Amino acid sequence: MNSANSTILFYKLYPLLLVLVTSLALPGMARAQVYDDGYILNSGDSVRIHVYGEEDLSFDSLLVGQNGRISYPFLGELTVIGKSASQLQAELTASLKPDYLVDPRISVSVIKYRPFFVNGEVQRPGGVDFQPGLTLRKAISLAGGFTERANKKRALVISDSDPDRKEQEVGLDYKVQPGDIITVQDTFF
């Protein structure tokens, strides 16, 4: 096959390859975005903000402080607690557009979630980094597993998203959320 035929073949197959590669990458990206869109920011989270073509306004990691705010150039202290990444993105776009940028293209994503805590009858009680999709069973494994005296069927959880902060008894398939406080109780037998 000569060089001209190779080039023609490449240009005929290129769109097909592009569609194939894109379709393989999109499902994982879509899952992450869906989780981020439903996720509500709180203190201890870290976000990445990228403003296309504006390095001075782009940050790889901004920690949400205990006061629920981040510091951002030109805009000062922004309250982000209680907002999703897409809400923060819309707020930044609206705030930068009139005075600073003509047509800002901004992306905001959560890069590190606040930890959850596992206490009680586990090998290594304490804070654990959150990962989307964690169940109670996996969270206990990350805390070193059960002790011999642990109740291996249920645990108590105080959810960070519950305004009343009430303990609820949950099974091992419970979906752990950032900020949860999990207590593995002991058994009586």
Short mmCIF file of N, CA and C in Angstrom, two decimals:
data_model
loop_
_atom_site.label_atom_id
_atom_site.label_comp_id
_atom_site.label_asym_id
_atom_site.label_seq_id
_atom_site.Cartn_x
_atom_site.Cartn_y
_atom_site.Cartn_z
N MET A 1 0.85 -1.17 0.00
CA MET A 1 0.00 0.00 0.00
C MET A 1 0.89 1.23 0.00
N ASN A 2 0.61 2.15 -0.90
CA ASN A 2 1.46 3.34 -0.98
C ASN A 2 0.99 4.40 0.01
N SER A 3 1.75 5.46 0.10
CA SER A 3 1.51 6.53 1.07
C SER A 3 0.18 7.24 0.83
N ALA A 4 -0.17 7.47 -0.41
CA ALA A 4 -1.42 8.17 -0.74
C ALA A 4 -2.62 7.35 -0.30
N ASN A 5 -2.59 6.02 -0.54
CA ASN A 5 -3.68 5.14 -0.13
C ASN A 5 -3.79 5.07 1.39
N SER A 6 -2.66 5.06 2.07
CA SER A 6 -2.66 5.04 3.54
C SER A 6 -3.31 6.30 4.10
N THR A 7 -3.00 7.42 3.50
CA THR A 7 -3.57 8.69 3.95
C THR A 7 -5.07 8.72 3.74
N ILE A 8 -5.53 8.26 2.59
CA ILE A 8 -6.97 8.22 2.30
C ILE A 8 -7.67 7.28 3.28
N LEU A 9 -7.10 6.11 3.53
CA LEU A 9 -7.67 5.16 4.48
C LEU A 9 -7.75 5.77 5.88
N PHE A 10 -6.70 6.48 6.28
CA PHE A 10 -6.69 7.11 7.60
C PHE A 10 -7.84 8.10 7.73
N TYR A 11 -8.04 8.96 6.72
CA TYR A 11 -9.09 9.96 6.78
C TYR A 11 -10.48 9.35 6.74
N LYS A 12 -10.63 8.18 6.11
CA LYS A 12 -11.92 7.50 6.10
C LYS A 12 -12.21 6.85 7.45
N LEU A 13 -11.18 6.32 8.10
CA LEU A 13 -11.37 5.63 9.38
C LEU A 13 -11.32 6.55 10.59
N TYR A 14 -10.74 7.73 10.43
CA TYR A 14 -10.57 8.65 11.56
C TYR A 14 -11.89 8.98 12.28
N PRO A 15 -12.98 9.33 11.56
CA PRO A 15 -14.24 9.62 12.26
C PRO A 15 -14.74 8.42 13.06
N LEU A 16 -14.60 7.22 12.51
CA LEU A 16 -15.02 6.02 13.21
C LEU A 16 -14.22 5.81 14.48
N LEU A 17 -12.92 5.99 14.41
CA LEU A 17 -12.06 5.86 15.59
C LEU A 17 -12.41 6.91 16.64
N LEU A 18 -12.68 8.11 16.20
CA LEU A 18 -13.03 9.19 17.12
C LEU A 18 -14.32 8.88 17.87
N VAL A 19 -15.32 8.38 17.16
CA VAL A 19 -16.59 8.01 17.79
C VAL A 19 -16.37 6.87 18.77
N LEU A 20 -15.58 5.88 18.40
CA LEU A 20 -15.32 4.74 19.26
C LEU A 20 -14.62 5.17 20.55
N VAL A 21 -13.57 5.94 20.44
CA VAL A 21 -12.82 6.39 21.62
C VAL A 21 -13.70 7.26 22.51
N THR A 22 -14.47 8.15 21.93
CA THR A 22 -15.35 9.02 22.70
C THR A 22 -16.42 8.22 23.43
N SER A 23 -17.01 7.24 22.77
CA SER A 23 -18.06 6.45 23.40
C SER A 23 -17.52 5.61 24.54
N LEU A 24 -16.27 5.20 24.47
CA LEU A 24 -15.67 4.44 25.57
C LEU A 24 -15.38 5.32 26.77
N ALA A 25 -15.04 6.57 26.56
CA ALA A 25 -14.67 7.47 27.65
C ALA A 25 -15.88 8.09 28.32
N LEU A 26 -16.96 8.34 27.60
CA LEU A 26 -18.08 9.09 28.15
C LEU A 26 -18.82 8.43 29.31
N PRO A 27 -19.06 7.11 29.33
CA PRO A 27 -19.81 6.56 30.45
C PRO A 27 -19.19 6.86 31.81
N GLY A 28 -17.90 6.70 31.97
CA GLY A 28 -17.24 7.00 33.24
C GLY A 28 -17.31 8.47 33.59
N MET A 29 -17.14 9.32 32.58
CA MET A 29 -17.21 10.76 32.82
C MET A 29 -18.63 11.15 33.21
N ALA A 30 -19.62 10.54 32.60
CA ALA A 30 -21.01 10.88 32.91
C ALA A 30 -21.34 10.49 34.34
N ARG A 31 -20.88 9.32 34.80
CA ARG A 31 -21.14 8.91 36.17
C ARG A 31 -20.56 9.89 37.17
N ALA A 32 -19.33 10.32 36.94
CA ALA A 32 -18.70 11.26 37.86
C ALA A 32 -19.46 12.58 37.88
N GLN A 33 -19.89 13.06 36.72
CA GLN A 33 -20.60 14.33 36.66
C GLN A 33 -21.95 14.23 37.35
N VAL A 34 -22.66 13.10 37.17
CA VAL A 34 -23.95 12.93 37.83
C VAL A 34 -23.76 12.98 39.34
N TYR A 35 -22.73 12.32 39.86
CA TYR A 35 -22.51 12.35 41.30
C TYR A 35 -22.20 13.77 41.75
N ASP A 36 -21.31 14.47 41.02
CA ASP A 36 -20.95 15.84 41.38
C ASP A 36 -22.17 16.76 41.35
N ASP A 37 -23.06 16.60 40.36
CA ASP A 37 -24.22 17.48 40.25
C ASP A 37 -25.17 17.30 41.43
N GLY A 38 -25.30 16.11 41.94
CA GLY A 38 -26.18 15.88 43.08
C GLY A 38 -25.49 16.10 44.41
N TYR A 39 -24.21 16.28 44.40
CA TYR A 39 -23.44 16.42 45.62
C TYR A 39 -23.46 17.86 46.11
N ILE A 40 -23.71 18.05 47.38
CA ILE A 40 -23.76 19.38 47.98
C ILE A 40 -22.45 19.65 48.71
N LEU A 41 -21.82 20.75 48.35
CA LEU A 41 -20.52 21.12 48.93
C LEU A 41 -20.66 21.50 50.40
N ASN A 42 -19.59 21.19 51.15
CA ASN A 42 -19.54 21.50 52.57
C ASN A 42 -18.09 21.73 52.95
N SER A 43 -17.85 22.17 54.18
CA SER A 43 -16.48 22.41 54.60
C SER A 43 -15.69 21.11 54.58
N GLY A 44 -14.44 21.19 54.14
CA GLY A 44 -13.59 20.02 54.01
C GLY A 44 -13.51 19.46 52.61
N ASP A 45 -14.42 19.86 51.72
CA ASP A 45 -14.36 19.45 50.32
C ASP A 45 -13.31 20.29 49.60
N SER A 46 -12.77 19.76 48.51
CA SER A 46 -11.87 20.52 47.64
C SER A 46 -12.44 20.52 46.23
N VAL A 47 -12.41 21.69 45.59
CA VAL A 47 -12.93 21.81 44.23
C VAL A 47 -11.84 22.26 43.28
N ARG A 48 -12.00 21.88 42.02
CA ARG A 48 -11.13 22.35 40.93
C ARG A 48 -11.97 23.31 40.09
N ILE A 49 -11.41 24.47 39.84
CA ILE A 49 -12.09 25.46 38.99
C ILE A 49 -11.18 25.74 37.81
N HIS A 50 -11.72 25.55 36.61
CA HIS A 50 -10.95 25.83 35.40
C HIS A 50 -11.72 26.85 34.56
N VAL A 51 -11.06 27.97 34.28
CA VAL A 51 -11.62 28.99 33.40
C VAL A 51 -10.80 28.93 32.12
N TYR A 52 -11.44 28.51 31.04
CA TYR A 52 -10.74 28.31 29.78
C TYR A 52 -10.03 29.59 29.34
N GLY A 53 -8.72 29.47 29.10
CA GLY A 53 -7.92 30.58 28.62
C GLY A 53 -7.51 31.58 29.69
N GLU A 54 -7.82 31.29 30.95
CA GLU A 54 -7.51 32.23 32.04
C GLU A 54 -6.80 31.48 33.17
N GLU A 55 -5.49 31.32 33.04
CA GLU A 55 -4.72 30.58 34.05
C GLU A 55 -4.80 31.23 35.43
N ASP A 56 -4.85 32.56 35.48
CA ASP A 56 -4.90 33.25 36.77
C ASP A 56 -6.21 33.01 37.52
N LEU A 57 -7.23 32.56 36.82
CA LEU A 57 -8.53 32.31 37.45
C LEU A 57 -8.82 30.81 37.58
N SER A 58 -7.86 29.97 37.21
CA SER A 58 -8.02 28.51 37.28
C SER A 58 -7.21 27.96 38.45
N PHE A 59 -7.81 27.02 39.18
CA PHE A 59 -7.17 26.44 40.36
C PHE A 59 -7.38 24.93 40.36
N ASP A 60 -6.29 24.20 40.62
CA ASP A 60 -6.38 22.74 40.69
C ASP A 60 -7.07 22.28 41.96
N SER A 61 -6.93 23.05 43.05
CA SER A 61 -7.53 22.64 44.31
C SER A 61 -7.80 23.84 45.20
N LEU A 62 -9.07 24.03 45.53
CA LEU A 62 -9.47 25.05 46.50
C LEU A 62 -10.23 24.34 47.61
N LEU A 63 -9.76 24.47 48.84
CA LEU A 63 -10.40 23.83 49.99
C LEU A 63 -11.54 24.71 50.50
N VAL A 64 -12.70 24.09 50.70
CA VAL A 64 -13.81 24.81 51.31
C VAL A 64 -13.52 24.88 52.80
N GLY A 65 -13.38 26.10 53.31
CA GLY A 65 -13.01 26.32 54.70
C GLY A 65 -14.12 25.98 55.68
N GLN A 66 -13.79 26.02 56.97
CA GLN A 66 -14.77 25.74 58.02
C GLN A 66 -15.96 26.71 57.96
N ASN A 67 -15.73 27.90 57.41
CA ASN A 67 -16.81 28.88 57.28
C ASN A 67 -17.65 28.64 56.02
N GLY A 68 -17.32 27.59 55.25
CA GLY A 68 -18.09 27.26 54.04
C GLY A 68 -17.76 28.12 52.85
N ARG A 69 -16.58 28.74 52.86
CA ARG A 69 -16.22 29.68 51.80
C ARG A 69 -14.91 29.29 51.12
N ILE A 70 -14.74 29.83 49.91
CA ILE A 70 -13.46 29.78 49.21
C ILE A 70 -13.10 31.22 48.86
N SER A 71 -11.82 31.47 48.70
CA SER A 71 -11.36 32.79 48.29
C SER A 71 -11.06 32.73 46.80
N TYR A 72 -11.63 33.70 46.04
CA TYR A 72 -11.49 33.68 44.59
C TYR A 72 -11.11 35.07 44.09
N PRO A 73 -10.15 35.14 43.15
CA PRO A 73 -9.70 36.45 42.65
C PRO A 73 -10.86 37.29 42.10
N PHE A 74 -10.79 38.57 42.33
CA PHE A 74 -11.76 39.58 41.91
C PHE A 74 -13.08 39.50 42.67
N LEU A 75 -13.48 38.30 43.09
CA LEU A 75 -14.78 38.13 43.72
C LEU A 75 -14.70 38.03 45.24
N GLY A 76 -13.51 37.79 45.77
CA GLY A 76 -13.33 37.71 47.23
C GLY A 76 -13.80 36.38 47.79
N GLU A 77 -14.37 36.45 48.98
CA GLU A 77 -14.85 35.25 49.67
C GLU A 77 -16.22 34.86 49.12
N LEU A 78 -16.32 33.63 48.61
CA LEU A 78 -17.58 33.12 48.07
C LEU A 78 -18.11 32.02 48.97
N THR A 79 -19.37 32.10 49.34
CA THR A 79 -20.01 31.03 50.11
C THR A 79 -20.38 29.91 49.15
N VAL A 80 -19.85 28.72 49.39
CA VAL A 80 -20.13 27.58 48.51
C VAL A 80 -20.87 26.48 49.24
N ILE A 81 -20.92 26.53 50.56
CA ILE A 81 -21.60 25.51 51.33
C ILE A 81 -23.08 25.47 50.92
N GLY A 82 -23.60 24.26 50.72
CA GLY A 82 -24.99 24.10 50.33
C GLY A 82 -25.25 24.18 48.83
N LYS A 83 -24.19 24.33 48.04
CA LYS A 83 -24.34 24.42 46.58
C LYS A 83 -23.72 23.19 45.92
N SER A 84 -24.22 22.85 44.75
CA SER A 84 -23.59 21.79 43.95
C SER A 84 -22.49 22.41 43.11
N ALA A 85 -21.66 21.57 42.51
CA ALA A 85 -20.59 22.06 41.64
C ALA A 85 -21.18 22.83 40.46
N SER A 86 -22.29 22.37 39.91
CA SER A 86 -22.90 23.07 38.77
C SER A 86 -23.49 24.41 39.20
N GLN A 87 -24.01 24.51 40.43
CA GLN A 87 -24.51 25.80 40.92
C GLN A 87 -23.36 26.78 41.12
N LEU A 88 -22.24 26.30 41.65
CA LEU A 88 -21.06 27.16 41.82
C LEU A 88 -20.55 27.61 40.45
N GLN A 89 -20.55 26.71 39.49
CA GLN A 89 -20.12 27.05 38.13
C GLN A 89 -21.00 28.17 37.55
N ALA A 90 -22.30 28.06 37.71
CA ALA A 90 -23.22 29.09 37.21
C ALA A 90 -23.00 30.42 37.92
N GLU A 91 -22.76 30.37 39.23
CA GLU A 91 -22.52 31.60 40.00
C GLU A 91 -21.23 32.28 39.55
N LEU A 92 -20.17 31.49 39.35
CA LEU A 92 -18.90 32.07 38.89
C LEU A 92 -19.06 32.68 37.50
N THR A 93 -19.74 31.98 36.62
CA THR A 93 -19.96 32.49 35.26
C THR A 93 -20.71 33.82 35.30
N ALA A 94 -21.79 33.87 36.08
CA ALA A 94 -22.58 35.10 36.18
C ALA A 94 -21.79 36.24 36.82
N SER A 95 -20.95 35.93 37.80
CA SER A 95 -20.19 36.96 38.51
C SER A 95 -19.03 37.50 37.69
N LEU A 96 -18.40 36.65 36.89
CA LEU A 96 -17.24 37.08 36.10
C LEU A 96 -17.64 37.74 34.78
N LYS A 97 -18.83 37.40 34.28
CA LYS A 97 -19.22 37.85 32.94
C LYS A 97 -19.37 39.37 32.81
N PRO A 98 -20.06 40.03 33.69
CA PRO A 98 -20.31 41.44 33.39
C PRO A 98 -19.08 42.35 33.48
N ASP A 99 -18.21 42.09 34.43
CA ASP A 99 -17.12 43.04 34.67
C ASP A 99 -15.74 42.56 34.25
N TYR A 100 -15.53 41.24 34.17
CA TYR A 100 -14.17 40.74 33.99
C TYR A 100 -13.93 40.00 32.68
N LEU A 101 -14.87 39.16 32.28
CA LEU A 101 -14.68 38.33 31.08
C LEU A 101 -15.87 38.46 30.15
N VAL A 102 -15.61 38.42 28.85
CA VAL A 102 -16.68 38.57 27.86
C VAL A 102 -17.57 37.33 27.82
N ASP A 103 -16.98 36.17 27.65
CA ASP A 103 -17.75 34.93 27.55
C ASP A 103 -17.01 33.84 28.32
N PRO A 104 -17.08 33.86 29.66
CA PRO A 104 -16.31 32.89 30.43
C PRO A 104 -16.83 31.46 30.24
N ARG A 105 -15.89 30.56 30.01
CA ARG A 105 -16.20 29.13 29.96
C ARG A 105 -15.54 28.50 31.17
N ILE A 106 -16.36 28.04 32.10
CA ILE A 106 -15.88 27.61 33.41
C ILE A 106 -16.35 26.19 33.67
N SER A 107 -15.47 25.39 34.27
CA SER A 107 -15.88 24.08 34.77
C SER A 107 -15.48 23.99 36.24
N VAL A 108 -16.36 23.39 37.02
CA VAL A 108 -16.12 23.19 38.45
C VAL A 108 -16.35 21.72 38.73
N SER A 109 -15.41 21.09 39.43
CA SER A 109 -15.59 19.69 39.82
C SER A 109 -15.05 19.47 41.22
N VAL A 110 -15.64 18.51 41.90
CA VAL A 110 -15.18 18.12 43.23
C VAL A 110 -14.02 17.17 43.03
N ILE A 111 -12.86 17.50 43.61
CA ILE A 111 -11.70 16.61 43.45
C ILE A 111 -11.40 15.82 44.71
N LYS A 112 -11.87 16.32 45.85
CA LYS A 112 -11.70 15.57 47.10
C LYS A 112 -12.90 15.87 47.98
N TYR A 113 -13.53 14.79 48.41
CA TYR A 113 -14.71 14.92 49.25
C TYR A 113 -14.29 14.94 50.72
N ARG A 114 -15.09 15.59 51.54
CA ARG A 114 -14.79 15.60 52.97
C ARG A 114 -14.84 14.17 53.50
N PRO A 115 -14.10 13.89 54.55
CA PRO A 115 -14.06 12.51 55.04
C PRO A 115 -15.36 12.12 55.76
N PHE A 116 -15.51 10.83 55.97
CA PHE A 116 -16.53 10.32 56.87
C PHE A 116 -15.78 9.67 58.02
N PHE A 117 -16.48 9.31 59.08
CA PHE A 117 -15.81 8.82 60.28
C PHE A 117 -16.40 7.48 60.68
N VAL A 118 -15.52 6.55 61.05
CA VAL A 118 -15.94 5.23 61.51
C VAL A 118 -15.40 5.06 62.93
N ASN A 119 -16.31 4.84 63.87
CA ASN A 119 -15.94 4.69 65.28
C ASN A 119 -16.48 3.37 65.81
N GLY A 120 -16.10 3.04 67.01
CA GLY A 120 -16.61 1.85 67.67
C GLY A 120 -15.76 0.63 67.39
N GLU A 121 -16.41 -0.48 67.13
CA GLU A 121 -15.76 -1.78 67.03
C GLU A 121 -15.16 -2.05 65.65
N VAL A 122 -14.18 -1.21 65.27
CA VAL A 122 -13.39 -1.42 64.06
C VAL A 122 -11.92 -1.36 64.45
N GLN A 123 -11.07 -1.91 63.60
CA GLN A 123 -9.64 -1.99 63.91
C GLN A 123 -8.96 -0.61 63.95
N ARG A 124 -9.32 0.28 63.03
CA ARG A 124 -8.69 1.61 62.96
C ARG A 124 -9.76 2.70 62.91
N PRO A 125 -10.34 3.04 64.07
CA PRO A 125 -11.36 4.08 64.06
C PRO A 125 -10.77 5.43 63.67
N GLY A 126 -11.61 6.27 63.06
CA GLY A 126 -11.16 7.61 62.70
C GLY A 126 -11.71 8.04 61.36
N GLY A 127 -11.15 9.12 60.83
CA GLY A 127 -11.58 9.68 59.56
C GLY A 127 -11.07 8.87 58.38
N VAL A 128 -11.92 8.74 57.37
CA VAL A 128 -11.58 7.98 56.16
C VAL A 128 -11.97 8.84 54.95
N ASP A 129 -11.10 8.89 53.95
CA ASP A 129 -11.40 9.65 52.74
C ASP A 129 -12.58 9.02 52.00
N PHE A 130 -13.54 9.85 51.64
CA PHE A 130 -14.72 9.38 50.92
C PHE A 130 -14.39 9.09 49.46
N GLN A 131 -15.05 8.06 48.94
CA GLN A 131 -14.99 7.71 47.52
C GLN A 131 -16.42 7.44 47.07
N PRO A 132 -16.86 8.02 45.96
CA PRO A 132 -18.23 7.77 45.50
C PRO A 132 -18.51 6.27 45.36
N GLY A 133 -19.71 5.86 45.76
CA GLY A 133 -20.12 4.47 45.63
C GLY A 133 -19.82 3.59 46.83
N LEU A 134 -19.30 4.17 47.91
CA LEU A 134 -18.96 3.36 49.08
C LEU A 134 -20.20 2.86 49.81
N THR A 135 -20.18 1.59 50.16
CA THR A 135 -21.20 1.05 51.05
C THR A 135 -20.61 0.96 52.45
N LEU A 136 -21.46 0.72 53.43
CA LEU A 136 -20.99 0.57 54.81
C LEU A 136 -19.99 -0.58 54.90
N ARG A 137 -20.25 -1.66 54.20
CA ARG A 137 -19.34 -2.82 54.21
C ARG A 137 -17.93 -2.41 53.77
N LYS A 138 -17.83 -1.64 52.67
CA LYS A 138 -16.53 -1.20 52.17
C LYS A 138 -15.89 -0.19 53.13
N ALA A 139 -16.71 0.68 53.71
CA ALA A 139 -16.19 1.69 54.65
C ALA A 139 -15.56 1.02 55.86
N ILE A 140 -16.19 -0.03 56.36
CA ILE A 140 -15.64 -0.76 57.50
C ILE A 140 -14.34 -1.44 57.11
N SER A 141 -14.26 -1.95 55.89
CA SER A 141 -13.00 -2.53 55.41
C SER A 141 -11.89 -1.49 55.38
N LEU A 142 -12.21 -0.26 54.94
CA LEU A 142 -11.21 0.81 54.92
C LEU A 142 -10.75 1.18 56.32
N ALA A 143 -11.60 0.92 57.32
CA ALA A 143 -11.24 1.19 58.71
C ALA A 143 -10.60 -0.03 59.36
N GLY A 144 -10.13 -0.97 58.57
CA GLY A 144 -9.41 -2.12 59.10
C GLY A 144 -10.27 -3.33 59.39
N GLY A 145 -11.57 -3.23 59.18
CA GLY A 145 -12.46 -4.35 59.43
C GLY A 145 -13.01 -4.35 60.85
N PHE A 146 -13.88 -5.31 61.11
CA PHE A 146 -14.51 -5.44 62.42
C PHE A 146 -13.54 -5.95 63.47
N THR A 147 -13.80 -5.61 64.73
CA THR A 147 -13.12 -6.28 65.84
C THR A 147 -13.90 -7.56 66.11
N GLU A 148 -13.39 -8.39 67.00
CA GLU A 148 -14.07 -9.65 67.32
C GLU A 148 -15.43 -9.42 67.96
N ARG A 149 -15.58 -8.33 68.69
CA ARG A 149 -16.82 -8.08 69.43
C ARG A 149 -17.86 -7.31 68.61
N ALA A 150 -17.56 -6.95 67.39
CA ALA A 150 -18.44 -6.08 66.60
C ALA A 150 -19.73 -6.75 66.17
N ASN A 151 -20.79 -5.96 66.11
CA ASN A 151 -22.03 -6.37 65.48
C ASN A 151 -21.77 -6.32 63.97
N LYS A 152 -21.74 -7.46 63.34
CA LYS A 152 -21.34 -7.55 61.93
C LYS A 152 -22.51 -7.44 60.95
N LYS A 153 -23.67 -7.02 61.45
CA LYS A 153 -24.84 -6.90 60.58
C LYS A 153 -25.38 -5.48 60.46
N ARG A 154 -25.15 -4.67 61.47
CA ARG A 154 -25.73 -3.32 61.49
C ARG A 154 -24.77 -2.34 62.14
N ALA A 155 -25.05 -1.06 61.88
CA ALA A 155 -24.29 0.02 62.52
C ALA A 155 -25.21 1.22 62.68
N LEU A 156 -24.77 2.18 63.47
CA LEU A 156 -25.50 3.43 63.64
C LEU A 156 -24.83 4.51 62.81
N VAL A 157 -25.63 5.34 62.15
CA VAL A 157 -25.09 6.41 61.31
C VAL A 157 -25.77 7.72 61.66
N ILE A 158 -24.96 8.76 61.81
CA ILE A 158 -25.46 10.13 61.87
C ILE A 158 -25.06 10.75 60.54
N SER A 159 -26.07 11.10 59.75
CA SER A 159 -25.80 11.62 58.41
C SER A 159 -25.56 13.12 58.46
N ASP A 160 -24.53 13.55 57.77
CA ASP A 160 -24.20 14.97 57.67
C ASP A 160 -25.32 15.75 56.99
N SER A 161 -26.12 15.07 56.18
CA SER A 161 -27.20 15.75 55.45
C SER A 161 -28.50 15.83 56.27
N ASP A 162 -28.55 15.18 57.42
CA ASP A 162 -29.74 15.21 58.28
C ASP A 162 -29.66 16.41 59.21
N PRO A 163 -30.55 17.39 59.04
CA PRO A 163 -30.49 18.59 59.89
C PRO A 163 -30.70 18.28 61.37
N ASP A 164 -31.43 17.19 61.69
CA ASP A 164 -31.66 16.83 63.09
C ASP A 164 -30.51 16.03 63.69
N ARG A 165 -29.62 15.53 62.82
CA ARG A 165 -28.44 14.77 63.26
C ARG A 165 -28.83 13.58 64.15
N LYS A 166 -29.88 12.87 63.76
CA LYS A 166 -30.35 11.71 64.52
C LYS A 166 -29.62 10.45 64.07
N GLU A 167 -29.32 9.59 65.05
CA GLU A 167 -28.72 8.29 64.73
C GLU A 167 -29.78 7.40 64.09
N GLN A 168 -29.38 6.69 63.04
CA GLN A 168 -30.28 5.71 62.45
C GLN A 168 -29.52 4.39 62.30
N GLU A 169 -30.24 3.30 62.50
CA GLU A 169 -29.62 1.99 62.34
C GLU A 169 -29.68 1.60 60.86
N VAL A 170 -28.55 1.15 60.33
CA VAL A 170 -28.47 0.80 58.91
C VAL A 170 -27.79 -0.55 58.73
N GLY A 171 -28.04 -1.16 57.58
CA GLY A 171 -27.40 -2.42 57.23
C GLY A 171 -26.10 -2.18 56.47
N LEU A 172 -25.43 -3.26 56.13
CA LEU A 172 -24.11 -3.17 55.50
C LEU A 172 -24.15 -2.66 54.06
N ASP A 173 -25.33 -2.60 53.44
CA ASP A 173 -25.44 -2.08 52.07
C ASP A 173 -25.77 -0.59 52.03
N TYR A 174 -25.82 0.05 53.18
CA TYR A 174 -26.07 1.50 53.26
C TYR A 174 -25.02 2.24 52.44
N LYS A 175 -25.46 3.25 51.67
CA LYS A 175 -24.55 4.08 50.85
C LYS A 175 -23.98 5.19 51.73
N VAL A 176 -22.70 5.12 52.01
CA VAL A 176 -22.02 6.10 52.85
C VAL A 176 -21.92 7.43 52.11
N GLN A 177 -22.06 8.52 52.86
CA GLN A 177 -21.95 9.87 52.31
C GLN A 177 -20.82 10.61 53.03
N PRO A 178 -20.23 11.60 52.38
CA PRO A 178 -19.20 12.39 53.05
C PRO A 178 -19.77 13.03 54.32
N GLY A 179 -18.97 13.05 55.36
CA GLY A 179 -19.39 13.66 56.62
C GLY A 179 -20.18 12.73 57.53
N ASP A 180 -20.56 11.53 57.05
CA ASP A 180 -21.28 10.59 57.91
C ASP A 180 -20.42 10.21 59.11
N ILE A 181 -21.09 9.98 60.23
CA ILE A 181 -20.42 9.45 61.42
C ILE A 181 -21.02 8.07 61.66
N ILE A 182 -20.19 7.05 61.51
CA ILE A 182 -20.62 5.66 61.60
C ILE A 182 -20.11 5.08 62.91
N THR A 183 -20.99 4.44 63.66
CA THR A 183 -20.59 3.78 64.90
C THR A 183 -20.93 2.30 64.79
N VAL A 184 -19.91 1.46 64.83
CA VAL A 184 -20.10 0.01 64.83
C VAL A 184 -20.18 -0.41 66.29
N GLN A 185 -21.35 -0.94 66.67
CA GLN A 185 -21.55 -1.34 68.06
C GLN A 185 -21.02 -2.74 68.31
N ASP A 186 -20.93 -3.08 69.58
CA ASP A 186 -20.51 -4.44 69.92
C ASP A 186 -21.75 -5.31 70.07
N THR A 187 -21.53 -6.62 70.06
CA THR A 187 -22.63 -7.56 70.27
C THR A 187 -22.58 -8.03 71.70
N PHE A 188 -23.70 -8.57 72.15
CA PHE A 188 -23.77 -9.04 73.53
C PHE A 188 -23.40 -10.50 73.64
N PHE A 189 -23.27 -11.20 72.52
CA PHE A 189 -22.98 -12.63 72.56
C PHE A 189 -21.73 -12.95 71.82
#
